Amino acid sequence: MYIQEVAKRLNTTARTIRFYEEKGLLSPSKQANQYRTFTDEEVVRISTILALREFGVGIKEIKIQ
């Protein structure tokens, strides 16, 4: 699944997902054209990160877990 599809499915933005990748919370695979592709497991991980952020859990704490 591509980043725009994931963002739409989780009601967030592609920029938010890229930010989490920058911070080391995600490692999606990239195709030859540099498009990110996400597995179902990664989509669940993003969903979990979004939920934790809503509860005020910081990026550093999420990264540790």
Coordinates of N, CA, C and O in Angstrom, one line a residue, residues 3 6 10 12-30 36-39 41-50 59 62-63:
I3 N 1.9 5.4 0.4 CA 1.7 6.3 1.6 C 0.4 7.1 1.5 O -0.2 7.3 2.6
V6 N -2.4 4.8 2.7 CA -2.3 4.6 4.2 C -2.8 5.9 4.9 O -3.6 5.8 5.8
L10 N -6.1 5.9 7.4 CA -5.9 6.2 8.8 C -6.3 7.7 9.2 O -6.1 8.1 10.3
T12 N -5.0 10.6 8.3 CA -3.9 11.4 8.7 C -3.3 11.9 7.4 O -3.9 11.8 6.3
T13 N -2.1 12.5 7.5 CA -1.4 13.0 6.3 C -0.2 12.2 5.9 O 0.4 11.6 6.8
A14 N 0.2 12.3 4.7 CA 1.5 11.6 4.3 C 2.6 12.3 5.0 O 3.6 11.6 5.4
R15 N 2.6 13.6 5.2 CA 3.6 14.3 5.9 C 3.8 13.7 7.4 O 4.9 13.5 7.8
T16 N 2.7 13.4 8.0 CA 2.8 12.8 9.4 C 3.5 11.5 9.3 O 4.4 11.2 10.1
I17 N 3.2 10.7 8.3 CA 3.8 9.4 8.2 C 5.3 9.5 7.9 O 6.1 8.8 8.5
R18 N 5.7 10.4 7.0 CA 7.1 10.7 6.7 C 7.8 11.2 8.0 O 9.0 10.8 8.2
F19 N 7.2 12.0 8.8 CA 7.8 12.5 10.1 C 8.1 11.3 11.0 O 9.2 11.2 11.5
Y20 N 7.2 10.3 11.1 CA 7.4 9.2 11.9 C 8.6 8.3 11.4 O 9.4 7.8 12.1
E21 N 8.7 8.3 10.1 CA 9.8 7.6 9.4 C 11.1 8.3 9.7 O 12.1 7.6 10.1
E22 N 11.1 9.6 9.6 CA 12.3 10.4 10.0 C 12.8 10.2 11.4 O 14.0 10.1 11.7
K23 N 11.8 10.0 12.3 CA 12.1 9.8 13.7 C 12.5 8.4 14.0 O 12.8 8.0 15.2
G24 N 12.5 7.5 13.0 CA 12.9 6.1 13.3 C 11.8 5.2 13.8 O 12.1 4.1 14.2
L25 N 10.6 5.6 13.7 CA 9.5 4.8 14.2 C 9.0 3.8 13.1 O 8.3 2.8 13.4
L26 N 9.3 4.1 11.9 CA 8.9 3.2 10.7 C 10.0 3.0 9.8 O 10.9 3.9 9.7
S27 N 10.0 1.9 9.1 CA 11.0 1.6 8.0 C 10.3 1.0 6.9 O 10.5 -0.2 6.6
P28 N 9.5 1.7 6.1 CA 8.8 1.1 5.0 C 9.8 0.8 3.9 O 10.9 1.4 3.8
S29 N 9.5 -0.2 3.1 CA 10.4 -0.6 2.0 C 10.1 0.5 0.9 O 9.1 1.1 0.8
K30 N 11.1 0.7 0.1 CA 11.0 1.6 -1.1 C 11.3 0.9 -2.4 O 12.2 0.1 -2.5
R36 N 7.3 4.7 -1.2 CA 7.2 3.9 0.0 C 6.1 2.9 -0.2 O 5.0 3.3 -0.6
T37 N 6.3 1.7 0.3 CA 5.2 0.7 0.3 C 5.1 0.2 1.8 O 6.1 -0.1 2.4
F38 N 3.9 0.1 2.2 CA 3.6 -0.3 3.6 C 2.8 -1.6 3.6 O 1.9 -1.8 2.9
T39 N 3.3 -2.5 4.5 CA 2.6 -3.8 4.7 C 1.4 -3.5 5.7 O 1.3 -2.5 6.3
E41 N 1.1 -4.9 8.5 CA 1.7 -4.8 9.9 C 2.1 -3.3 10.1 O 2.0 -2.8 11.2
E42 N 2.7 -2.7 9.1 CA 3.2 -1.3 9.2 C 2.0 -0.4 9.4 O 2.1 0.6 10.1
V43 N 0.9 -0.7 8.7 CA -0.3 0.2 8.8 C -0.8 0.1 10.3 O -1.2 1.1 10.9
V44 N -0.8 -1.1 10.8 CA -1.2 -1.3 12.2 C -0.3 -0.5 13.1 O -0.7 0.1 14.1
R45 N 1.0 -0.6 12.9 CA 2.0 0.2 13.7 C 1.7 1.7 13.6 O 1.7 2.4 14.6
I46 N 1.4 2.2 12.4 CA 1.1 3.6 12.3 C -0.1 4.0 13.1 O -0.2 5.0 13.7
S47 N -1.1 3.1 13.0 CA -2.4 3.3 13.7 C -2.1 3.4 15.2 O -2.7 4.2 15.9
T48 N -1.3 2.5 15.7 CA -0.9 2.5 17.1 C -0.2 3.8 17.5 O -0.4 4.4 18.5
I49 N 0.8 4.2 16.7 CA 1.5 5.4 16.9 C 0.6 6.6 17.0 O 0.6 7.4 17.9
L50 N -0.4 6.7 16.1 CA -1.3 7.8 16.1 C -2.2 7.8 17.4 O -2.4 8.8 18.0
I59 N 7.3 10.9 21.2 CA 8.0 10.2 20.2 C 9.1 9.3 20.8 O 9.2 8.1 20.5
I62 N 7.6 6.3 22.5 CA 7.1 5.3 21.5 C 8.3 4.6 20.9 O 8.2 3.3 20.7
K63 N 9.3 5.3 20.6 CA 10.5 4.6 19.9 C 11.1 3.6 20.8 O 11.6 2.5 20.4

